[in-house]
PDB file of C-alpha atoms and ligand atoms in Angstrom:
ATOM      1  CA  MET A   1     -27.936-126.645 -53.477  1.00 85.00           C
ATOM      2  CA  ILE A   2     -31.837-125.334 -52.913  1.00 94.00           C
ATOM      3  CA  ASN A   3     -34.046-127.017 -55.121  1.00 97.00           C
ATOM      4  CA  TYR A   4     -35.915-123.663 -56.927  1.00 98.00           C
ATOM      5  CA  ASN A   5     -38.559-125.536 -58.099  1.00 97.00           C
ATOM      6  CA  SER A   6     -39.841-125.028 -54.296  1.00 97.00           C
ATOM      7  CA  ALA A   7     -41.618-121.950 -53.802  1.00 98.00           C
ATOM      8  CA  ALA A   8     -41.428-123.070 -50.385  1.00 98.00           C
ATOM      9  CA  GLU A   9     -37.674-123.500 -50.261  1.00 98.00           C
ATOM     10  CA  VAL A  10     -36.651-120.949 -51.874  1.00 98.00           C
ATOM     11  CA  ALA A  11     -39.094-118.800 -49.319  1.00 98.00           C
ATOM     12  CA  ARG A  12     -36.814-121.208 -46.276  1.00 98.00           C
ATOM     13  CA  VAL A  13     -33.869-120.027 -48.109  1.00 98.00           C
ATOM     14  CA  LEU A  14     -34.475-116.248 -47.862  1.00 98.00           C
ATOM     15  CA  ARG A  15     -36.017-116.010 -44.469  1.00 98.00           C
ATOM     16  CA  SER A  16     -33.229-118.083 -42.930  1.00 97.00           C
ATOM     17  CA  ARG A  17     -30.723-114.966 -44.741  1.00 96.00           C
ATOM     18  CA  GLY A  18     -33.111-112.642 -43.156  1.00 97.00           C
ATOM     19  CA  ILE A  19     -33.795-111.266 -46.891  1.00 97.00           C
ATOM     20  CA  VAL A  20     -37.280-109.509 -47.316  1.00 97.00           C
ATOM     21  CA  PRO A  21     -38.282-109.962 -50.984  1.00 97.00           C
ATOM     22  CA  LYS A  22     -38.328-106.152 -52.273  1.00 95.00           C
ATOM     23  CA  LYS A  23     -40.291-104.776 -54.943  1.00 92.00           C
ATOM     24  CA  ARG A  24     -38.108-101.760 -55.693  1.00 93.00           C
ATOM     25  CA  TRP A  25     -35.540-104.578 -57.116  1.00 95.00           C
ATOM     26  CA  GLY A  26     -38.266-106.424 -58.785  1.00 94.00           C
ATOM     27  CA  GLN A  27     -37.489-109.775 -56.496  1.00 97.00           C
ATOM     28  CA  ASN A  28     -39.829-112.280 -58.101  1.00 97.00           C
ATOM     29  CA  PHE A  29     -38.130-115.072 -57.882  1.00 98.00           C
ATOM     30  CA  LEU A  30     -38.399-118.099 -60.511  1.00 98.00           C
ATOM     31  CA  VAL A  31     -39.548-121.349 -59.480  1.00 98.00           C
ATOM     32  CA  SER A  32     -40.630-123.215 -62.219  1.00 98.00           C
ATOM     33  CA  ALA A  33     -39.286-126.040 -63.804  1.00 97.00           C
ATOM     34  CA  GLY A  34     -41.092-125.559 -67.013  1.00 97.00           C
ATOM     35  CA  VAL A  35     -40.510-121.753 -67.619  1.00 98.00           C
ATOM     36  CA  ARG A  36     -36.633-121.823 -66.574  1.00 98.00           C
ATOM     37  CA  GLU A  37     -35.993-124.831 -69.150  1.00 98.00           C
ATOM     38  CA  LYS A  38     -38.054-122.144 -71.691  1.00 98.00           C
ATOM     39  CA  LEU A  39     -35.219-119.582 -71.189  1.00 98.00           C
ATOM     40  CA  ILE A  40     -32.191-122.006 -71.184  1.00 98.00           C
ATOM     41  CA  LYS A  41     -33.593-122.941 -74.454  1.00 98.00           C
ATOM     42  CA  LEU A  42     -34.245-119.867 -75.419  1.00 98.00           C
ATOM     43  CA  ILE A  43     -30.734-119.404 -74.367  1.00 98.00           C
ATOM     44  CA  GLY A  44     -29.182-121.883 -76.166  1.00 98.00           C
ATOM     45  CA  PRO A  45     -25.736-121.124 -74.205  1.00 98.00           C
ATOM     46  CA  GLY A  46     -22.969-122.656 -76.457  1.00 98.00           C
ATOM     47  CA  LYS A  47     -19.388-123.379 -74.672  1.00 98.00           C
ATOM     48  CA  GLU A  48     -17.886-120.909 -76.636  1.00 98.00           C
ATOM     49  CA  ASP A  49     -20.076-117.976 -75.357  1.00 98.00           C
ATOM     50  CA  VAL A  50     -19.588-115.198 -72.990  1.00 98.00           C
ATOM     51  CA  VAL A  51     -22.515-114.645 -70.948  1.00 98.00           C
ATOM     52  CA  TRP A  52     -24.060-111.866 -69.425  1.00 99.00           C
ATOM     53  CA  GLU A  53     -27.297-112.501 -66.862  1.00 98.00           C
ATOM     54  CA  ILE A  54     -28.689-109.610 -65.346  1.00 98.00           C
ATOM     55  CA  GLY A  55     -29.838-109.770 -61.483  1.00 98.00           C
ATOM     56  CA  ALA A  56     -29.316-113.208 -60.600  1.00 98.00           C
ATOM     57  CA  GLY A  57     -31.056-113.418 -57.227  1.00 98.00           C
ATOM     58  CA  LEU A  58     -30.695-116.831 -55.675  1.00 98.00           C
ATOM     59  CA  GLY A  59     -29.077-118.526 -58.989  1.00 98.00           C
ATOM     60  CA  ALA A  60     -31.980-120.168 -60.260  1.00 98.00           C
ATOM     61  CA  LEU A  61     -31.096-119.169 -63.901  1.00 98.00           C
ATOM     62  CA  THR A  62     -27.321-119.243 -63.480  1.00 98.00           C
ATOM     63  CA  SER A  63     -27.244-123.012 -61.563  1.00 98.00           C
ATOM     64  CA  MET A  64     -28.422-123.869 -65.038  1.00 98.00           C
ATOM     65  CA  LEU A  65     -25.831-122.296 -67.227  1.00 98.00           C
ATOM     66  CA  THR A  66     -22.792-123.137 -64.744  1.00 97.00           C
ATOM     67  CA  GLY A  67     -20.309-125.070 -67.165  1.00 95.00           C
ATOM     68  CA  LYS A  68     -21.949-124.692 -69.982  1.00 97.00           C
ATOM     69  CA  VAL A  69     -20.278-121.622 -71.478  1.00 98.00           C
ATOM     70  CA  ARG A  70     -16.937-119.999 -71.480  1.00 98.00           C
ATOM     71  CA  LYS A  71     -17.647-117.471 -69.056  1.00 98.00           C
ATOM     72  CA  LEU A  72     -20.369-116.042 -66.932  1.00 98.00           C
ATOM     73  CA  PHE A  73     -20.571-113.084 -65.837  1.00 98.00           C
ATOM     74  CA  ILE A  74     -23.628-112.187 -63.143  1.00 98.00           C
ATOM     75  CA  PHE A  75     -24.547-109.098 -61.828  1.00 98.00           C
ATOM     76  CA  GLU A  76     -26.778-108.643 -58.300  1.00 98.00           C
ATOM     77  CA  ILE A  77     -27.633-105.794 -56.910  1.00 98.00           C
ATOM     78  CA  ASP A  78     -29.377-106.774 -53.244  1.00 98.00           C
ATOM     79  CA  PRO A  79     -25.720-107.809 -50.898  1.00 98.00           C
ATOM     80  CA  GLY A  80     -28.056-110.084 -48.663  1.00 98.00           C
ATOM     81  CA  LEU A  81     -28.044-112.137 -52.534  1.00 98.00           C
ATOM     82  CA  ILE A  82     -24.850-111.366 -53.775  1.00 98.00           C
ATOM     83  CA  ASP A  83     -23.289-113.071 -49.739  1.00 98.00           C
ATOM     84  CA  PHE A  84     -25.241-115.976 -50.674  1.00 98.00           C
ATOM     85  CA  LEU A  85     -24.179-116.187 -54.308  1.00 98.00           C
ATOM     86  CA  LYS A  86     -20.886-115.948 -53.428  1.00 98.00           C
ATOM     87  CA  GLU A  87     -21.106-118.693 -51.408  1.00 98.00           C
ATOM     88  CA  ALA A  88     -23.372-120.856 -53.759  1.00 97.00           C
ATOM     89  CA  PHE A  89     -21.285-119.860 -56.972  1.00 98.00           C
ATOM     90  CA  GLY A  90     -17.871-117.829 -56.015  1.00 96.00           C
ATOM     91  CA  SER A  91     -16.078-121.322 -56.328  1.00 96.00           C
ATOM     92  CA  VAL A  92     -16.982-122.227 -60.126  1.00 97.00           C
ATOM     93  CA  ASN A  93     -14.361-121.807 -62.710  1.00 97.00           C
ATOM     94  CA  ARG A  94     -15.168-119.048 -65.595  1.00 97.00           C
ATOM     95  CA  LEU A  95     -18.160-117.016 -63.303  1.00 98.00           C
ATOM     96  CA  TYR A  96     -17.134-114.262 -62.124  1.00 98.00           C
ATOM     97  CA  ILE A  97     -19.982-112.117 -60.013  1.00 98.00           C
ATOM     98  CA  THR A  98     -20.386-108.004 -60.757  1.00 98.00           C
ATOM     99  CA  GLU A  99     -22.038-106.646 -57.134  1.00 98.00           C
ATOM    100  CA  GLY A 100     -24.358-103.497 -57.612  1.00 98.00           C
ATOM    101  CA  ASP A 101     -26.852-101.809 -60.562  1.00 98.00           C
ATOM    102  CA  PHE A 102     -26.110-103.383 -63.590  1.00 98.00           C
ATOM    103  CA  LEU A 103     -27.237 -99.763 -65.425  1.00 98.00           C
ATOM    104  CA  LYS A 104     -23.980 -98.244 -62.985  1.00 98.00           C
ATOM    105  CA  ARG A 105     -21.452-101.349 -63.560  1.00 98.00           C
ATOM    106  CA  TRP A 106     -22.315-102.691 -67.407  1.00 98.00           C
ATOM    107  CA  GLN A 107     -20.421-100.429 -69.120  1.00 98.00           C
ATOM    108  CA  GLU A 108     -16.708-101.654 -66.444  1.00 98.00           C
ATOM    109  CA  VAL A 109     -17.719-104.805 -67.967  1.00 98.00           C
ATOM    110  CA  ARG A 110     -17.647-104.083 -71.518  1.00 98.00           C
ATOM    111  CA  GLU A 111     -14.338-102.296 -71.233  1.00 98.00           C
ATOM    112  CA  LYS A 112     -12.675-105.546 -69.970  1.00 98.00           C
ATOM    113  CA  GLU A 113     -14.475-108.301 -71.463  1.00 98.00           C
ATOM    114  CA  GLY A 114     -15.902-106.891 -74.713  1.00 98.00           C
ATOM    115  CA  VAL A 115     -18.912-107.460 -76.164  1.00 98.00           C
ATOM    116  CA  PRO A 116     -20.775-110.795 -74.549  1.00 98.00           C
ATOM    117  CA  ASP A 117     -22.437-113.188 -76.949  1.00 98.00           C
ATOM    118  CA  THR A 118     -25.857-113.313 -74.973  1.00 98.00           C
ATOM    119  CA  ILE A 119     -27.732-111.301 -72.392  1.00 98.00           C
ATOM    120  CA  CYS A 120     -30.489-112.727 -70.218  1.00 98.00           C
ATOM    121  CA  GLY A 121     -32.290-112.877 -67.015  1.00 98.00           C
ATOM    122  CA  ASN A 122     -36.038-112.339 -65.672  1.00 95.00           C
ATOM    123  CA  LEU A 123     -35.793-109.005 -65.207  1.00 94.00           C
ATOM    124  CA  PRO A 124     -36.401-106.557 -62.801  1.00 88.00           C
ATOM    125  CA  TYR A 125     -39.828-104.808 -63.189  1.00 83.00           C
ATOM    126  CA  SER A 126     -38.817-101.489 -62.037  1.00 84.00           C
ATOM    127  CA  SER A 127     -35.814-100.965 -63.561  1.00 92.00           C
ATOM    128  CA  GLY A 128     -36.266-103.498 -67.216  1.00 95.00           C
ATOM    129  CA  SER A 129     -36.918-100.784 -69.846  1.00 95.00           C
ATOM    130  CA  ALA A 130     -33.877 -98.120 -68.314  1.00 97.00           C
ATOM    131  CA  ILE A 131     -32.119-101.209 -68.563  1.00 98.00           C
ATOM    132  CA  ILE A 132     -32.554-102.321 -72.584  1.00 98.00           C
ATOM    133  CA  VAL A 133     -32.199 -98.424 -73.327  1.00 98.00           C
ATOM    134  CA  SER A 134     -28.918 -98.311 -71.728  1.00 98.00           C
ATOM    135  CA  LEU A 135     -27.663-101.434 -73.657  1.00 98.00           C
ATOM    136  CA  ILE A 136     -28.947-100.224 -76.971  1.00 98.00           C
ATOM    137  CA  LYS A 137     -28.325 -96.665 -76.493  1.00 98.00           C
ATOM    138  CA  LYS A 138     -24.867 -97.801 -75.747  1.00 97.00           C
ATOM    139  CA  ASN A 139     -24.071 -99.203 -78.432  1.00 97.00           C
ATOM    140  CA  CYS A 140     -23.829-102.634 -76.871  1.00 98.00           C
ATOM    141  CA  ILE A 141     -25.895-105.564 -78.689  1.00 98.00           C
ATOM    142  CA  PRO A 142     -25.221-108.442 -78.239  1.00 98.00           C
ATOM    143  CA  ASP A 143     -26.338-111.450 -81.139  1.00 98.00           C
ATOM    144  CA  LYS A 144     -28.956-112.208 -78.234  1.00 98.00           C
ATOM    145  CA  MET A 145     -30.770-111.756 -76.011  1.00 98.00           C
ATOM    146  CA  VAL A 146     -33.370-113.076 -73.230  1.00 98.00           C
ATOM    147  CA  PHE A 147     -35.677-112.098 -70.771  1.00 98.00           C
ATOM    148  CA  THR A 148     -38.760-112.420 -68.375  1.00 97.00           C
ATOM    149  CA  LEU A 149     -40.275-108.894 -68.951  1.00 96.00           C
ATOM    150  CA  GLN A 150     -43.953-107.357 -67.216  1.00 95.00           C
ATOM    151  CA  ARG A 151     -46.242-108.459 -69.922  1.00 95.00           C
ATOM    152  CA  GLU A 152     -46.913-104.597 -70.510  1.00 94.00           C
ATOM    153  CA  MET A 153     -43.819-104.088 -71.201  1.00 95.00           C
ATOM    154  CA  ALA A 154     -42.951-106.933 -73.568  1.00 96.00           C
ATOM    155  CA  ARG A 155     -46.376-105.487 -75.592  1.00 96.00           C
ATOM    156  CA  ARG A 156     -44.157-102.090 -75.767  1.00 96.00           C
ATOM    157  CA  LEU A 157     -41.476-104.352 -77.583  1.00 95.00           C
ATOM    158  CA  ILE A 158     -43.788-105.725 -80.535  1.00 95.00           C
ATOM    159  CA  ALA A 159     -46.517-102.979 -80.964  1.00 96.00           C
ATOM    160  CA  GLU A 160     -46.658-101.405 -84.204  1.00 96.00           C
ATOM    161  CA  PRO A 161     -46.719 -97.645 -85.035  1.00 95.00           C
ATOM    162  CA  GLY A 162     -49.759 -95.655 -83.786  1.00 91.00           C
ATOM    163  CA  SER A 163     -50.970 -98.826 -81.634  1.00 95.00           C
ATOM    164  CA  LYS A 164     -51.452 -97.672 -77.927  1.00 94.00           C
ATOM    165  CA  SER A 165     -48.991 -99.511 -76.795  1.00 95.00           C
ATOM    166  CA  TYR A 166     -46.737 -98.287 -79.237  1.00 95.00           C
ATOM    167  CA  SER A 167     -43.767 -95.885 -77.544  1.00 94.00           C
ATOM    168  CA  SER A 168     -40.252 -94.121 -77.734  1.00 95.00           C
ATOM    169  CA  PHE A 169     -39.421 -98.072 -76.013  1.00 96.00           C
ATOM    170  CA  SER A 170     -41.068 -99.719 -79.279  1.00 97.00           C
ATOM    171  CA  LEU A 171     -38.948 -97.519 -81.311  1.00 97.00           C
ATOM    172  CA  ILE A 172     -35.615 -97.657 -79.495  1.00 98.00           C
ATOM    173  CA  CYS A 173     -36.152-101.464 -79.649  1.00 98.00           C
ATOM    174  CA  GLN A 174     -36.705-102.385 -83.348  1.00 98.00           C
ATOM    175  CA  PHE A 175     -34.688 -99.769 -83.927  1.00 98.00           C
ATOM    176  CA  VAL A 176     -31.695-102.812 -83.413  1.00 98.00           C
ATOM    177  CA  TYR A 177     -34.236-105.748 -82.750  1.00 98.00           C
ATOM    178  CA  LYS A 178     -36.727-107.576 -84.050  1.00 98.00           C
ATOM    179  CA  VAL A 179     -38.108-109.092 -81.407  1.00 97.00           C
ATOM    180  CA  LYS A 180     -40.338-112.544 -80.742  1.00 97.00           C
ATOM    181  CA  HIS A 181     -42.660-113.308 -78.222  1.00 97.00           C
ATOM    182  CA  HIS A 182     -42.727-116.561 -76.630  1.00 97.00           C
ATOM    183  CA  GLY A 183     -45.351-116.913 -73.916  1.00 97.00           C
ATOM    184  CA  ASP A 184     -46.488-115.714 -71.094  1.00 97.00           C
ATOM    185  CA  VAL A 185     -45.443-116.831 -68.045  1.00 97.00           C
ATOM    186  CA  ARG A 186     -47.825-117.451 -64.967  1.00 95.00           C
ATOM    187  CA  SER A 187     -47.691-115.437 -61.748  1.00 95.00           C
ATOM    188  CA  GLY A 188     -47.460-118.616 -60.154  1.00 96.00           C
ATOM    189  CA  SER A 189     -44.532-119.247 -61.287  1.00 97.00           C
ATOM    190  CA  PHE A 190     -42.782-116.261 -59.447  1.00 97.00           C
ATOM    191  CA  TYR A 191     -41.746-116.293 -55.534  1.00 98.00           C
ATOM    192  CA  PRO A 192     -43.521-114.131 -54.651  1.00 97.00           C
ATOM    193  CA  VAL A 193     -46.304-113.874 -56.854  1.00 96.00           C
ATOM    194  CA  PRO A 194     -46.210-110.120 -58.694  1.00 94.00           C
ATOM    195  CA  ASP A 195     -48.930-108.440 -58.738  1.00 90.00           C
ATOM    196  CA  VAL A 196     -48.358-107.990 -62.991  1.00 90.00           C
ATOM    197  CA  PHE A 197     -48.424-110.616 -66.195  1.00 94.00           C
ATOM    198  CA  SER A 198     -44.903-111.791 -67.226  1.00 96.00           C
ATOM    199  CA  SER A 199     -43.774-112.421 -70.889  1.00 97.00           C
ATOM    200  CA  ILE A 200     -40.824-114.205 -72.438  1.00 98.00           C
ATOM    201  CA  ILE A 201     -38.685-112.233 -75.253  1.00 98.00           C
ATOM    202  CA  GLU A 202     -36.088-112.541 -76.790  1.00 98.00           C
ATOM    203  CA  MET A 203     -34.131-110.022 -79.506  1.00 98.00           C
ATOM    204  CA  VAL A 204     -31.530-111.059 -82.020  1.00 98.00           C
ATOM    205  CA  PRO A 205     -30.050-107.891 -84.017  1.00 98.00           C
ATOM    206  CA  HIS A 206     -31.320-107.427 -87.810  1.00 98.00           C
ATOM    207  CA  ASN A 207     -28.567-105.427 -88.053  1.00 98.00           C
ATOM    208  CA  ARG A 208     -30.182-103.018 -90.736  1.00 98.00           C
ATOM    209  CA  PHE A 209     -29.057 -99.759 -89.346  1.00 98.00           C
ATOM    210  CA  THR A 210     -25.799-100.732 -87.746  1.00 96.00           C
ATOM    211  CA  GLN A 211     -23.747 -98.654 -90.466  1.00 96.00           C
ATOM    212  CA  LEU A 212     -26.426 -95.280 -89.888  1.00 97.00           C
ATOM    213  CA  LYS A 213     -24.261 -92.550 -89.533  1.00 97.00           C
ATOM    214  CA  GLU A 214     -27.345 -90.337 -87.588  1.00 98.00           C
ATOM    215  CA  ARG A 215     -27.886 -92.589 -84.582  1.00 97.00           C
ATOM    216  CA  GLU A 216     -27.502 -89.354 -82.120  1.00 97.00           C
ATOM    217  CA  ILE A 217     -29.670 -87.316 -83.989  1.00 98.00           C
ATOM    218  CA  PHE A 218     -32.020 -90.823 -84.176  1.00 98.00           C
ATOM    219  CA  PHE A 219     -32.363 -90.620 -80.699  1.00 98.00           C
ATOM    220  CA  SER A 220     -33.030 -87.071 -80.160  1.00 97.00           C
ATOM    221  CA  LEU A 221     -36.255 -87.654 -82.897  1.00 97.00           C
ATOM    222  CA  VAL A 222     -37.632 -90.831 -81.043  1.00 97.00           C
ATOM    223  CA  ASP A 223     -37.468 -87.918 -77.706  1.00 96.00           C
ATOM    224  CA  ASP A 224     -38.989 -85.375 -79.759  1.00 96.00           C
ATOM    225  CA  LEU A 225     -41.091 -86.935 -81.140  1.00 94.00           C
ATOM    226  CA  PHE A 226     -42.611 -89.142 -78.329  1.00 91.00           C
ATOM    227  CA  ALA A 227     -42.740 -85.650 -76.403  1.00 91.00           C
ATOM    228  CA  SER A 228     -46.539 -85.231 -75.951  1.00 88.00           C
ATOM    229  CA  ARG A 229     -48.055 -88.526 -77.829  1.00 82.00           C
ATOM    230  CA  ARG A 230     -51.672 -86.145 -78.767  1.00 82.00           C
ATOM    231  CA  LYS A 231     -49.139 -83.584 -80.721  1.00 89.00           C
ATOM    232  CA  THR A 232     -48.363 -83.777 -84.463  1.00 93.00           C
ATOM    233  CA  ILE A 233     -44.561 -84.431 -85.945  1.00 94.00           C
ATOM    234  CA  ARG A 234     -45.346 -80.476 -86.470  1.00 93.00           C
ATOM    235  CA  ASN A 235     -45.638 -79.611 -82.777  1.00 93.00           C
ATOM    236  CA  ASN A 236     -43.215 -82.128 -81.366  1.00 94.00           C
ATOM    237  CA  ILE A 237     -40.672 -81.503 -83.675  1.00 94.00           C
ATOM    238  CA  PHE A 238     -40.040 -77.832 -83.609  1.00 94.00           C
ATOM    239  CA  SER A 239     -40.338 -77.591 -79.630  1.00 92.00           C
ATOM    240  CA  GLY A 240     -38.006 -80.597 -79.191  1.00 94.00           C
ATOM    241  CA  LYS A 241     -34.272 -81.148 -78.827  1.00 95.00           C
ATOM    242  CA  VAL A 242     -33.395 -81.947 -82.585  1.00 96.00           C
ATOM    243  CA  ALA A 243     -34.349 -78.418 -83.396  1.00 96.00           C
ATOM    244  CA  ARG A 244     -32.266 -76.862 -80.162  1.00 96.00           C
ATOM    245  CA  ASN A 245     -29.683 -78.765 -81.530  1.00 96.00           C
ATOM    246  CA  TYR A 246     -29.594 -78.725 -84.923  1.00 96.00           C
ATOM    247  CA  GLY A 247     -31.076 -75.066 -85.515  1.00 95.00           C
ATOM    248  CA  ILE A 248     -34.563 -74.749 -87.069  1.00 96.00           C
ATOM    249  CA  ASN A 249     -32.720 -73.563 -90.346  1.00 96.00           C
ATOM    250  CA  THR A 250     -31.759 -77.126 -90.864  1.00 96.00           C
ATOM    251  CA  LEU A 251     -34.557 -79.246 -90.001  1.00 95.00           C
ATOM    252  CA  LYS A 252     -37.400 -76.520 -92.284  1.00 95.00           C
ATOM    253  CA  LYS A 253     -34.869 -78.105 -94.685  1.00 96.00           C
ATOM    254  CA  ALA A 254     -34.451 -80.902 -93.646  1.00 96.00           C
ATOM    255  CA  LEU A 255     -38.618 -81.978 -93.715  1.00 95.00           C
ATOM    256  CA  SER A 256     -39.258 -79.701 -96.931  1.00 94.00           C
ATOM    257  CA  GLN A 257     -37.416 -82.439 -98.526  1.00 91.00           C
ATOM    258  CA  SER A 258     -39.209 -85.068 -96.651  1.00 91.00           C
ATOM    259  CA  PRO A 259     -42.120 -87.012 -98.165  1.00 92.00           C
ATOM    260  CA  LEU A 260     -43.058 -86.970 -94.508  1.00 93.00           C
ATOM    261  CA  ASN A 261     -47.162 -85.544 -94.141  1.00 94.00           C
ATOM    262  CA  LEU A 262     -45.891 -83.317 -90.622  1.00 94.00           C
ATOM    263  CA  GLU A 263     -50.305 -83.357 -89.918  1.00 95.00           C
ATOM    264  CA  ARG A 264     -49.732 -87.138 -88.785  1.00 94.00           C
ATOM    265  CA  ARG A 265     -48.660 -87.704 -84.848  1.00 91.00           C
ATOM    266  CA  GLY A 266     -45.328 -88.277 -84.163  1.00 88.00           C
ATOM    267  CA  GLU A 267     -46.500 -91.897 -82.717  1.00 88.00           C
ATOM    268  CA  SER A 268     -47.524 -93.346 -85.932  1.00 93.00           C
ATOM    269  CA  LEU A 269     -43.734 -93.075 -87.319  1.00 95.00           C
ATOM    270  CA  SER A 270     -42.423 -96.345 -88.243  1.00 96.00           C
ATOM    271  CA  VAL A 271     -38.712 -97.241 -87.529  1.00 97.00           C
ATOM    272  CA  ASP A 272     -38.020 -96.815 -91.033  1.00 97.00           C
ATOM    273  CA  GLU A 273     -39.415 -93.051 -90.890  1.00 97.00           C
ATOM    274  CA  VAL A 274     -37.726 -91.786 -88.292  1.00 97.00           C
ATOM    275  CA  VAL A 275     -34.232 -93.133 -89.236  1.00 98.00           C
ATOM    276  CA  ALA A 276     -35.112 -92.015 -93.098  1.00 97.00           C
ATOM    277  CA  LEU A 277     -35.215 -88.559 -91.309  1.00 97.00           C
ATOM    278  CA  ALA A 278     -32.830 -88.625 -89.197  1.00 97.00           C
ATOM    279  CA  GLN A 279     -30.884 -89.421 -92.328  1.00 97.00           C
ATOM    280  CA  ARG A 280     -31.971 -85.889 -94.169  1.00 97.00           C
ATOM    281  CA  ILE A 281     -31.367 -83.796 -90.526  1.00 97.00           C
ATOM    282  CA  GLY A 282     -28.011 -84.927 -90.816  1.00 97.00           C
ATOM    283  CA  GLU A 283     -27.524 -84.771 -94.568  1.00 96.00           C
ATOM    284  CA  VAL A 284     -28.413 -80.950 -94.689  1.00 96.00           C
ATOM    285  CA  ASN A 285     -26.316 -80.349 -91.126  1.00 95.00           C
ATOM    286  CA  SER A 286     -23.796 -81.912 -93.013  1.00 93.00           C
ATOM    287  CA  GLY A 287     -24.229 -79.396 -95.957  1.00 87.00           C
ATOM    288  CA  GLY A 288     -25.790 -81.022 -98.240  1.00 71.00           C
TER     289      GLY A 288
HETATM  290  N1  LIG B   1     -32.854-114.333 -61.475  1.00 80.87           N
HETATM  291  C1  LIG B   1     -33.476-114.602 -60.220  1.00 80.87           C
HETATM  292  C2  LIG B   1     -34.300-113.764 -59.935  1.00 80.87           C
HETATM  293  C3  LIG B   1     -34.660-112.847 -60.416  1.00 80.87           C
HETATM  294  S1  LIG B   1     -36.154-111.433 -59.312  1.00 80.87           S
HETATM  295  C4  LIG B   1     -34.697-115.880 -60.510  1.00 80.87           C
HETATM  296  O1  LIG B   1     -35.393-115.878 -61.981  1.00 80.87           O
HETATM  297  O2  LIG B   1     -34.909-116.617 -59.531  1.00 80.87           O
HETATM  298  C5  LIG B   1     -34.466-109.952 -60.059  1.00 80.87           C
HETATM  299  C6  LIG B   1     -33.067-109.535 -59.674  1.00 80.87           C
HETATM  300  O3  LIG B   1     -32.588-108.862 -60.329  1.00 80.87           O
HETATM  301  C7  LIG B   1     -33.417-109.627 -57.941  1.00 80.87           C
HETATM  302  O4  LIG B   1     -32.518-110.579 -57.574  1.00 80.87           O
HETATM  303  C8  LIG B   1     -32.590-108.013 -57.921  1.00 80.87           C
HETATM  304  O5  LIG B   1     -32.259-108.225 -56.863  1.00 80.87           O
HETATM  305  C9  LIG B   1     -31.695-107.937 -59.452  1.00 80.87           C
HETATM  306  N2  LIG B   1     -31.739-106.582 -59.325  1.00 80.87           N
HETATM  307  C10 LIG B   1     -32.842-105.406 -59.234  1.00 80.87           C
HETATM  308  N3  LIG B   1     -32.235-104.086 -59.878  1.00 80.87           N
HETATM  309  C11 LIG B   1     -31.346-104.987 -60.506  1.00 80.87           C
HETATM  310  C12 LIG B   1     -30.182-104.236 -60.994  1.00 80.87           C
HETATM  311  N4  LIG B   1     -30.283-102.347 -61.146  1.00 80.87           N
HETATM  312  N5  LIG B   1     -29.026-104.222 -61.513  1.00 80.87           N
HETATM  313  C13 LIG B   1     -28.509-105.376 -60.993  1.00 80.87           C
HETATM  314  N6  LIG B   1     -29.534-106.809 -60.416  1.00 80.87           N
HETATM  315  C14 LIG B   1     -31.022-105.669 -59.683  1.00 80.87           C
END
């Protein structure tokens, strides 16, 4: 077993297998016992839990989850790391390795095994937000997600409407999750040392909009509202997807029944306001 808390040892293992850490896949391996323990504590693995780990790397987190949960699914894209994981963890009971791009493979695993209880990972910077958005849009909502993320991305997750970091990513995440920030991680906790800061994030569904029929309208509206940050709601919305899909007349009617001031900027809208508007459009569209 590797000493995962030693950057020198992690570097040596990678070198001995001819693996050069790749930026493209956000390969910064955790080499801090403190951070790994903090993550495991937040994940709180339970005997009956099904857990997915995204981007297992050399197994710094995997090794702390094996034997603690009912089933552990790990995902890894790098062929060199996959070979290593197979050797190190291939014979572990109830541990399953999925090879390839998480974004392309996770839906097969859900079809066979259902939505997991927990999803975790030291997420690659390059695709972290795409991964979270893909899970939310396709309605794969576990009871908990625990990640280390690029600090800028973490800021966007918890941003308030109208603030600089508030974006479509904030709205999509806050539509489903209560997001908690559990502190920043020093760059020195990773090998190689990344040139961005990281944060620890916990996401728990708030279950406020699970019954919403207008999910698709909501996501289209979010795209429209942020199409151009400086534009007003009116300008963004009438040149967007919702107008094209539901027609200008439906949109006009829905907006006329809504208390929203259309001269506000799209980026000032809260999740509740966008949900309310999506519901209005849905109702008008189905003859209301
Ligand atoms: N969990 C390990 C590695 C984190 S680095 C640790 O904490 O040390 C991020 C890992 O995600 C790398 O192993 C990288 O190869 C993997 N990865 C990057 N993009 C991926 C993708 N789209 N699908 C699956 N794994 C990915």
